[in-house]
PDB file of C-alpha atoms in Angstrom:
ATOM      1  CA  MET Y  45      99.136 -29.952 -21.962  1.00 45.00           C
ATOM      2  CA  ALA Y  46     100.164 -28.968 -25.419  1.00 45.00           C
ATOM      3  CA  VAL Y  47     103.818 -28.540 -26.063  1.00 45.00           C
ATOM      4  CA  PRO Y  48     105.478 -27.208 -29.074  1.00 47.00           C
ATOM      5  CA  ALA Y  49     108.042 -29.426 -30.856  1.00 44.00           C
ATOM      6  CA  GLU Y  50     110.835 -28.560 -32.818  1.00 48.00           C
ATOM      7  CA  ALA Y  51     109.331 -29.102 -36.572  1.00 46.00           C
ATOM      8  CA  GLY Y  52     106.470 -26.855 -36.024  1.00 47.00           C
ATOM      9  CA  ILE Y  53     104.380 -29.709 -34.662  1.00 49.00           C
ATOM     10  CA  THR Y  54     102.120 -29.419 -31.586  1.00 47.00           C
ATOM     11  CA  LEU Y  55     102.748 -33.033 -29.191  1.00 47.00           C
ATOM     12  CA  LEU Y  56      99.615 -33.164 -26.913  1.00 49.00           C
ATOM     13  CA  ILE Y  57     101.236 -34.720 -23.578  1.00 46.00           C
ATOM     14  CA  LEU Y  58      97.688 -36.552 -21.922  1.00 47.00           C
ATOM     15  CA  SER Y  59      98.036 -36.140 -17.909  1.00 51.00           C
ATOM     16  CA  TYR Y  60      95.491 -38.225 -15.840  1.00 53.00           C
ATOM     17  CA  THR Y  61      93.973 -36.122 -13.404  1.00 81.00           C
ATOM     18  CA  LEU Y  62      95.509 -38.704 -10.721  1.00 91.00           C
ATOM     19  CA  LYS Y  63      98.264 -36.404 -10.934  1.00 93.00           C
ATOM     20  CA  LYS Y  64      96.394 -33.463 -10.034  1.00 94.00           C
ATOM     21  CA  THR Y  65      94.245 -35.394  -7.241  1.00 95.00           C
ATOM     22  CA  LEU Y  66      97.685 -36.044  -5.618  1.00 96.00           C
ATOM     23  CA  GLU Y  67      98.687 -32.404  -5.913  1.00 96.00           C
ATOM     24  CA  VAL Y  68      95.524 -31.407  -4.021  1.00 96.00           C
ATOM     25  CA  ILE Y  69      95.887 -33.950  -1.223  1.00 97.00           C
ATOM     26  CA  ASN Y  70      99.549 -32.336  -0.977  1.00 98.00           C
ATOM     27  CA  GLU Y  71      98.230 -29.145  -0.657  1.00 97.00           C
ATOM     28  CA  LEU Y  72      96.570 -30.383   2.358  1.00 96.00           C
ATOM     29  CA  LYS Y  73      99.726 -30.912   4.101  1.00 96.00           C
ATOM     30  CA  LYS Y  74     101.480 -27.976   2.579  1.00 96.00           C
ATOM     31  CA  GLU Y  75      98.593 -25.977   4.275  1.00 94.00           C
ATOM     32  CA  GLY Y  76      99.269 -27.601   7.736  1.00 94.00           C
ATOM     33  CA  LEU Y  77      95.922 -29.375   7.817  1.00 94.00           C
ATOM     34  CA  ILE Y  78      97.637 -32.629   7.937  1.00 96.00           C
ATOM     35  CA  LYS Y  79     100.863 -33.854   9.016  1.00 96.00           C
ATOM     36  CA  ASP Y  80     101.297 -36.858   6.471  1.00 97.00           C
ATOM     37  CA  TYR Y  81      99.586 -38.909   4.334  1.00 98.00           C
ATOM     38  CA  ALA Y  82      99.918 -42.221   2.336  1.00 98.00           C
ATOM     39  CA  ILE Y  83      97.835 -44.144  -0.426  1.00 98.00           C
ATOM     40  CA  GLY Y  84      96.842 -47.025   0.557  1.00 97.00           C
ATOM     41  CA  GLY Y  85      93.647 -49.527  -0.228  1.00 97.00           C
ATOM     42  CA  ALA Y  86      93.397 -50.770  -3.810  1.00 96.00           C
ATOM     43  CA  ILE Y  87      95.509 -47.926  -5.698  1.00 97.00           C
ATOM     44  CA  GLY Y  88      98.519 -48.687  -2.722  1.00 97.00           C
ATOM     45  CA  ALA Y  89      98.263 -52.397  -3.567  1.00 97.00           C
ATOM     46  CA  LEU Y  90      98.253 -51.743  -7.573  1.00 95.00           C
ATOM     47  CA  ARG Y  91     101.529 -50.124  -6.761  1.00 96.00           C
ATOM     48  CA  TRP Y  92     102.766 -53.645  -6.415  1.00 96.00           C
ATOM     49  CA  THR Y  93     100.870 -55.805  -8.012  1.00 96.00           C
ATOM     50  CA  GLN Y  94      99.532 -56.072 -11.569  1.00 94.00           C
ATOM     51  CA  PRO Y  95      96.962 -53.040 -12.992  1.00 93.00           C
ATOM     52  CA  PHE Y  96      93.098 -54.624 -11.739  1.00 94.00           C
ATOM     53  CA  PHE Y  97      89.683 -52.771 -11.510  1.00 94.00           C
ATOM     54  CA  THR Y  98      89.247 -50.352  -8.811  1.00 94.00           C
ATOM     55  CA  GLU Y  99      87.070 -47.131  -8.582  1.00 91.00           C
ATOM     56  CA  ASP Y 100      88.609 -44.949  -5.905  1.00 93.00           C
ATOM     57  CA  LEU Y 101      92.146 -43.899  -3.921  1.00 96.00           C
ATOM     58  CA  ASP Y 102      92.355 -44.112  -0.532  1.00 97.00           C
ATOM     59  CA  ILE Y 103      94.168 -41.773   1.713  1.00 97.00           C
ATOM     60  CA  PHE Y 104      95.257 -42.483   4.986  1.00 97.00           C
ATOM     61  CA  ILE Y 105      96.113 -39.084   6.677  1.00 96.00           C
ATOM     62  CA  ILE Y 106      97.708 -38.482   9.906  1.00 95.00           C
ATOM     63  CA  LEU Y 107      96.161 -35.264  11.417  1.00 91.00           C
ATOM     64  CA  LYS Y 108      98.135 -32.569  12.531  1.00 85.00           C
ATOM     65  CA  LYS Y 109      96.623 -32.735  16.264  1.00 77.00           C
ATOM     66  CA  GLU Y 110      97.009 -36.120  17.841  1.00 71.00           C
ATOM     67  CA  THR Y 111      93.690 -37.524  18.884  1.00 68.00           C
ATOM     68  CA  LYS Y 112      93.786 -39.688  22.005  1.00 67.00           C
ATOM     69  CA  GLU Y 113      91.713 -43.051  21.798  1.00 65.00           C
ATOM     70  CA  LYS Y 114      88.350 -41.987  22.593  1.00 66.00           C
ATOM     71  CA  GLU Y 115      87.975 -38.420  21.693  1.00 74.00           C
ATOM     72  CA  LEU Y 116      86.105 -37.506  18.894  1.00 78.00           C
ATOM     73  CA  ILE Y 117      88.395 -37.338  15.411  1.00 81.00           C
ATOM     74  CA  THR Y 118      87.241 -34.107  13.096  1.00 83.00           C
ATOM     75  CA  LEU Y 119      88.060 -34.221   9.865  1.00 86.00           C
ATOM     76  CA  SER Y 120      85.986 -31.167   9.194  1.00 87.00           C
ATOM     77  CA  PRO Y 121      88.987 -29.007   8.342  1.00 90.00           C
ATOM     78  CA  VAL Y 122      89.792 -31.015   5.730  1.00 93.00           C
ATOM     79  CA  TYR Y 123      86.820 -31.575   4.100  1.00 91.00           C
ATOM     80  CA  GLU Y 124      85.907 -27.764   4.352  1.00 92.00           C
ATOM     81  CA  TYR Y 125      89.115 -26.831   2.562  1.00 94.00           C
ATOM     82  CA  LEU Y 126      88.380 -29.876  -0.446  1.00 95.00           C
ATOM     83  CA  LYS Y 127      84.583 -28.202  -0.309  1.00 93.00           C
ATOM     84  CA  LYS Y 128      85.915 -24.715  -0.791  1.00 94.00           C
ATOM     85  CA  SER Y 129      87.852 -25.524  -3.300  1.00 94.00           C
ATOM     86  CA  GLY Y 130      84.891 -26.702  -5.059  1.00 94.00           C
ATOM     87  CA  TYR Y 131      84.902 -30.203  -4.703  1.00 94.00           C
ATOM     88  CA  ILE Y 132      81.806 -32.390  -4.243  1.00 91.00           C
ATOM     89  CA  TRP Y 133      80.657 -35.438  -2.762  1.00 87.00           C
ATOM     90  CA  LYS Y 134      79.314 -38.616  -3.861  1.00 86.00           C
ATOM     91  CA  GLY Y 135      77.789 -41.066  -1.922  1.00 84.00           C
ATOM     92  CA  HIS Y 136      81.087 -41.499   0.901  1.00 84.00           C
ATOM     93  CA  TRP Y 137      83.805 -40.086  -1.750  1.00 91.00           C
ATOM     94  CA  ILE Y 138      84.631 -36.628  -2.368  1.00 92.00           C
ATOM     95  CA  ILE Y 139      85.409 -36.154  -6.200  1.00 92.00           C
ATOM     96  CA  VAL Y 140      88.706 -34.543  -6.223  1.00 94.00           C
ATOM     97  CA  GLU Y 141      89.735 -33.715 -10.135  1.00 92.00           C
ATOM     98  CA  GLY Y 142      87.637 -36.526 -11.116  1.00 90.00           C
ATOM     99  CA  VAL Y 143      88.574 -39.434  -8.679  1.00 93.00           C
ATOM    100  CA  PRO Y 144      86.761 -40.512  -6.090  1.00 94.00           C
ATOM    101  CA  VAL Y 145      88.742 -40.054  -2.742  1.00 95.00           C
ATOM    102  CA  ASP Y 146      88.160 -41.727   0.505  1.00 95.00           C
ATOM    103  CA  ILE Y 147      89.765 -40.046   3.719  1.00 95.00           C
ATOM    104  CA  PHE Y 148      90.778 -41.799   6.719  1.00 95.00           C
ATOM    105  CA  PRO Y 149      92.046 -40.529   9.735  1.00 94.00           C
ATOM    106  CA  VAL Y 150      94.949 -43.288  10.987  1.00 95.00           C
ATOM    107  CA  ASP Y 151      94.955 -45.237  13.906  1.00 93.00           C
ATOM    108  CA  GLU Y 152      98.004 -47.095  15.478  1.00 94.00           C
ATOM    109  CA  LEU Y 153      98.581 -49.426  12.388  1.00 97.00           C
ATOM    110  CA  GLU Y 154      97.829 -47.427   9.903  1.00 97.00           C
ATOM    111  CA  LYS Y 155      99.994 -44.416  11.355  1.00 97.00           C
ATOM    112  CA  LYS Y 156     102.986 -46.844  11.501  1.00 98.00           C
ATOM    113  CA  ALA Y 157     102.063 -47.763   7.704  1.00 98.00           C
ATOM    114  CA  VAL Y 158     101.956 -44.205   6.668  1.00 98.00           C
ATOM    115  CA  GLU Y 159     105.341 -43.363   8.258  1.00 98.00           C
ATOM    116  CA  ASP Y 160     106.890 -46.292   6.843  1.00 98.00           C
ATOM    117  CA  ALA Y 161     105.485 -45.975   3.063  1.00 98.00           C
ATOM    118  CA  GLU Y 162     107.679 -45.809   0.292  1.00 97.00           C
ATOM    119  CA  LYS Y 163     108.339 -42.380  -1.384  1.00 97.00           C
ATOM    120  CA  THR Y 164     107.405 -42.098  -4.543  1.00 95.00           C
ATOM    121  CA  GLU Y 165     106.552 -40.060  -7.826  1.00 94.00           C
ATOM    122  CA  TYR Y 166     103.277 -39.924 -10.005  1.00 93.00           C
ATOM    123  CA  GLU Y 167     103.978 -38.261 -13.073  1.00 90.00           C
ATOM    124  CA  GLY Y 168     106.422 -36.062 -10.986  1.00 93.00           C
ATOM    125  CA  THR Y 169     104.193 -35.313  -8.160  1.00 95.00           C
ATOM    126  CA  LYS Y 170     105.718 -36.444  -4.863  1.00 96.00           C
ATOM    127  CA  THR Y 171     103.610 -38.862  -2.796  1.00 97.00           C
ATOM    128  CA  LYS Y 172     103.602 -41.850  -0.650  1.00 98.00           C
ATOM    129  CA  VAL Y 173     102.444 -45.416  -1.130  1.00 97.00           C
ATOM    130  CA  ILE Y 174     101.985 -48.096   1.732  1.00 98.00           C
ATOM    131  CA  LYS Y 175     104.493 -50.779   1.482  1.00 98.00           C
ATOM    132  CA  PRO Y 176     103.248 -54.439   0.777  1.00 98.00           C
ATOM    133  CA  GLU Y 177     104.124 -55.507   4.374  1.00 98.00           C
ATOM    134  CA  TYR Y 178     101.638 -53.136   5.741  1.00 98.00           C
ATOM    135  CA  LEU Y 179      99.016 -53.521   3.138  1.00 98.00           C
ATOM    136  CA  ILE Y 180      98.664 -57.156   4.186  1.00 98.00           C
ATOM    137  CA  ALA Y 181      98.508 -56.450   7.694  1.00 98.00           C
ATOM    138  CA  LEU Y 182      95.541 -54.013   7.033  1.00 98.00           C
ATOM    139  CA  PHE Y 183      93.821 -56.382   4.107  1.00 98.00           C
ATOM    140  CA  LEU Y 184      94.163 -58.988   6.738  1.00 97.00           C
ATOM    141  CA  ARG Y 185      92.443 -56.764   9.783  1.00 97.00           C
ATOM    142  CA  ALA Y 186      89.296 -55.696   6.945  1.00 96.00           C
ATOM    143  CA  SER Y 187      89.222 -59.889   5.934  1.00 94.00           C
ATOM    144  CA  ARG Y 188      86.762 -59.139   3.533  1.00 95.00           C
ATOM    145  CA  ASP Y 189      87.251 -61.330   0.298  1.00 93.00           C
ATOM    146  CA  LYS Y 190      88.324 -58.882  -1.698  1.00 94.00           C
ATOM    147  CA  ASP Y 191      91.051 -57.352   1.213  1.00 96.00           C
ATOM    148  CA  LEU Y 192      91.922 -61.319   0.888  1.00 95.00           C
ATOM    149  CA  ARG Y 193      92.381 -61.773  -2.729  1.00 94.00           C
ATOM    150  CA  LYS Y 194      94.541 -58.779  -2.826  1.00 97.00           C
ATOM    151  CA  ILE Y 195      96.567 -60.437  -0.435  1.00 97.00           C
ATOM    152  CA  GLU Y 196      96.941 -63.149  -2.618  1.00 94.00           C
ATOM    153  CA  MET Y 197      98.175 -60.799  -5.403  1.00 95.00           C
ATOM    154  CA  ILE Y 198     100.575 -59.312  -2.854  1.00 97.00           C
ATOM    155  CA  LEU Y 199     102.015 -62.127  -1.761  1.00 95.00           C
ATOM    156  CA  ASN Y 200     102.347 -63.510  -5.470  1.00 92.00           C
ATOM    157  CA  GLN Y 201     103.511 -60.551  -7.436  1.00 94.00           C
ATOM    158  CA  THR Y 202     105.681 -58.708  -5.642  1.00 95.00           C
ATOM    159  CA  ASN Y 203     108.966 -59.078  -3.371  1.00 95.00           C
ATOM    160  CA  VAL Y 204     107.371 -59.072   0.587  1.00 97.00           C
ATOM    161  CA  ASP Y 205     109.863 -58.760   3.485  1.00 98.00           C
ATOM    162  CA  ARG Y 206     108.801 -61.943   5.285  1.00 97.00           C
ATOM    163  CA  GLU Y 207     110.516 -60.957   8.460  1.00 98.00           C
ATOM    164  CA  LYS Y 208     109.175 -57.191   8.713  1.00 98.00           C
ATOM    165  CA  LEU Y 209     105.502 -59.176   7.785  1.00 98.00           C
ATOM    166  CA  ASN Y 210     106.000 -61.198  10.800  1.00 98.00           C
ATOM    167  CA  GLU Y 211     106.955 -58.480  13.296  1.00 98.00           C
ATOM    168  CA  ILE Y 212     103.801 -56.233  12.275  1.00 98.00           C
ATOM    169  CA  LEU Y 213     101.557 -59.224  12.169  1.00 98.00           C
ATOM    170  CA  ASN Y 214     102.675 -60.376  15.582  1.00 98.00           C
ATOM    171  CA  LYS Y 215     102.757 -56.921  16.609  1.00 98.00           C
ATOM    172  CA  TYR Y 216      98.965 -55.862  15.855  1.00 97.00           C
ATOM    173  CA  GLY Y 217      97.652 -59.667  16.786  1.00 97.00           C
ATOM    174  CA  LEU Y 218      97.280 -60.836  13.517  1.00 98.00           C
ATOM    175  CA  THR Y 219      99.274 -63.957  13.397  1.00 97.00           C
ATOM    176  CA  GLU Y 220      96.612 -66.322  13.764  1.00 97.00           C
ATOM    177  CA  LYS Y 221      94.532 -64.609  11.075  1.00 96.00           C
ATOM    178  CA  PHE Y 222      97.183 -64.825   8.698  1.00 97.00           C
ATOM    179  CA  THR Y 223      97.950 -68.467   9.061  1.00 96.00           C
ATOM    180  CA  ASN Y 224      94.133 -68.902   8.842  1.00 95.00           C
ATOM    181  CA  PHE Y 225      94.421 -67.320   5.464  1.00 94.00           C
ATOM    182  CA  ARG Y 226      97.239 -69.241   4.185  1.00 92.00           C
ATOM    183  CA  LYS Y 227      95.271 -72.517   4.866  1.00 90.00           C
ATOM    184  CA  ARG Y 228      92.361 -71.148   3.256  1.00 84.00           C
ATOM    185  CA  TYR Y 229      94.114 -69.948   0.271  1.00 80.00           C
ATOM    186  CA  TYR Y 230      96.830 -72.110   0.014  1.00 70.00           C
ATOM    187  CA  GLU Y 231      96.156 -75.514   1.510  1.00 63.00           C
ATOM    188  CA  LYS Y 232      93.127 -76.606  -0.323  1.00 54.00           C
TER     189      LYS Y 232
ATOM    190  CA  MET N 250     107.831 -90.130 -16.301  1.00 48.00           C
ATOM    191  CA  LYS N 251     106.802 -86.845 -17.364  1.00 56.00           C
ATOM    192  CA  ASN N 252     104.057 -84.950 -15.002  1.00 62.00           C
ATOM    193  CA  ASN N 253     100.782 -84.759 -16.654  1.00 71.00           C
ATOM    194  CA  GLN N 254      99.157 -83.262 -13.396  1.00 76.00           C
ATOM    195  CA  LYS N 255      96.546 -80.527 -14.451  1.00 77.00           C
ATOM    196  CA  ILE N 256      95.553 -77.512 -12.074  1.00 74.00           C
ATOM    197  CA  VAL N 257      91.614 -76.150 -12.610  1.00 75.00           C
ATOM    198  CA  ILE N 258      91.414 -72.775 -11.964  1.00 66.00           C
ATOM    199  CA  GLY N 259      87.787 -71.614 -12.476  1.00 66.00           C
ATOM    200  CA  ASP N 260      86.436 -72.932 -15.932  1.00 71.00           C
ATOM    201  CA  ARG N 261      90.145 -73.422 -16.944  1.00 73.00           C
ATOM    202  CA  ILE N 262      92.601 -76.463 -17.067  1.00 79.00           C
ATOM    203  CA  LEU N 263      96.391 -75.697 -16.885  1.00 76.00           C
ATOM    204  CA  THR N 264      99.423 -77.276 -16.788  1.00 81.00           C
ATOM    205  CA  LYS N 265     101.935 -77.076 -13.965  1.00 77.00           C
ATOM    206  CA  LYS N 266     104.053 -75.271 -16.827  1.00 79.00           C
ATOM    207  CA  GLU N 267     101.412 -73.192 -18.050  1.00 79.00           C
ATOM    208  CA  LEU N 268     100.284 -71.854 -14.689  1.00 76.00           C
ATOM    209  CA  PHE N 269     104.139 -71.003 -13.790  1.00 78.00           C
ATOM    210  CA  GLU N 270     104.460 -69.236 -17.141  1.00 79.00           C
ATOM    211  CA  GLU N 271     101.102 -67.224 -16.146  1.00 79.00           C
ATOM    212  CA  GLU N 272     102.368 -66.403 -12.544  1.00 81.00           C
ATOM    213  CA  GLU N 273     105.600 -65.043 -14.121  1.00 84.00           C
ATOM    214  CA  PHE N 274     103.422 -62.844 -16.575  1.00 83.00           C
ATOM    215  CA  ARG N 275     101.740 -61.402 -13.667  1.00 86.00           C
ATOM    216  CA  LYS N 276     104.900 -60.889 -11.962  1.00 88.00           C
ATOM    217  CA  GLU N 277     106.250 -59.116 -15.055  1.00 86.00           C
ATOM    218  CA  ARG N 278     103.154 -56.709 -15.271  1.00 88.00           C
ATOM    219  CA  ALA N 279     103.679 -56.193 -11.708  1.00 92.00           C
ATOM    220  CA  LYS N 280     106.858 -54.420 -12.260  1.00 91.00           C
ATOM    221  CA  LEU N 281     104.874 -51.979 -14.790  1.00 92.00           C
ATOM    222  CA  SER N 282     105.621 -47.762 -13.946  1.00 93.00           C
ATOM    223  CA  PHE N 283     102.841 -46.589 -11.501  1.00 92.00           C
ATOM    224  CA  GLU N 284     101.851 -44.392 -14.394  1.00 92.00           C
ATOM    225  CA  GLU N 285     101.247 -47.385 -17.039  1.00 92.00           C
ATOM    226  CA  LYS N 286      99.252 -49.074 -14.284  1.00 93.00           C
ATOM    227  CA  ILE N 287      97.188 -46.084 -13.833  1.00 92.00           C
ATOM    228  CA  ARG N 288      96.654 -45.714 -17.607  1.00 90.00           C
ATOM    229  CA  GLN N 289      95.569 -49.235 -17.548  1.00 91.00           C
ATOM    230  CA  LEU N 290      93.228 -49.140 -14.551  1.00 93.00           C
ATOM    231  CA  ILE N 291      91.572 -46.175 -16.543  1.00 91.00           C
ATOM    232  CA  GLU N 292      91.221 -48.818 -19.358  1.00 89.00           C
ATOM    233  CA  LEU N 293      89.772 -51.220 -17.094  1.00 89.00           C
ATOM    234  CA  GLN N 294      86.938 -48.345 -15.743  1.00 90.00           C
ATOM    235  CA  LYS N 295      85.685 -47.920 -19.172  1.00 87.00           C
ATOM    236  CA  LEU N 296      85.298 -51.597 -19.958  1.00 86.00           C
ATOM    237  CA  ALA N 297      83.768 -52.059 -16.909  1.00 84.00           C
ATOM    238  CA  SER N 298      81.380 -49.202 -17.782  1.00 83.00           C
ATOM    239  CA  SER N 299      80.780 -49.757 -21.001  1.00 82.00           C
ATOM    240  CA  TRP N 300      80.523 -53.684 -21.560  1.00 78.00           C
ATOM    241  CA  GLY N 301      80.131 -54.660 -17.595  1.00 67.00           C
ATOM    242  CA  ASN N 302      76.580 -53.104 -17.639  1.00 70.00           C
ATOM    243  CA  LYS N 303      78.000 -50.888 -14.550  1.00 69.00           C
ATOM    244  CA  LYS N 304      76.863 -47.514 -16.005  1.00 71.00           C
ATOM    245  CA  ASP N 305      77.593 -45.739 -12.352  1.00 79.00           C
ATOM    246  CA  VAL N 306      81.164 -46.825 -12.699  1.00 83.00           C
ATOM    247  CA  ILE N 307      83.377 -43.328 -12.322  1.00 85.00           C
ATOM    248  CA  VAL N 308      86.113 -43.627 -15.213  1.00 87.00           C
ATOM    249  CA  TRP N 309      88.734 -41.460 -14.054  1.00 87.00           C
ATOM    250  CA  LYS N 310      89.402 -38.559 -16.432  1.00 77.00           C
ATOM    251  CA  VAL N 311      92.187 -37.282 -18.327  1.00 67.00           C
ATOM    252  CA  SER N 312      92.838 -33.767 -18.765  1.00 55.00           C
TER     253      SER N 312
END
């Protein structure tokens, strides 16, 4: 975006495409295709830690219509909308304004994480980011090496509400997994 | 007696003081704005693409 400055100099303000990506995701909510969403995964973690490499944006969505556990979840309306808007697929990602996006419909734990997520802004665009305590639970549940490294970063680099974390871990049966994680990472 | 115990991380050997300072540095970087972190992420993506022999890395664009 070019902005004319007082002295006749044109200032060039660079805007990263993530802003536009989030605007598109916000449209999904405005259009009534989703009830709510929050950023999770690596970008969610990066909100709370020092910058680290990642390629994609994980978005956790609560669909308008609640789906029972054994029912088929359909993301077709969301993907149809994005496709109609001209966004294309690359592997498992849909590329929205140059950013590879993974869209996940929530399960019970993820739903709570989205509902509890921090309301924030990115370059003036409203969005939500999953808080550290829920990110830890989600990474712990996945427990790939890269997930465990993110837990370590979150625990070391940001303030984590231990009481809240313990409640979440306990509620979702992750306490033992967390104990084992701590043994592996901190008691070598 | 001064504690001279060293800590090995990969191929680096640090004193406890150095490790503490490094952790403090990381905590400080964790406080950067979301926008600044994304800017740095894009720089990392460019590096991975050009130096890291990861030609298929998608570098987020700047509009």
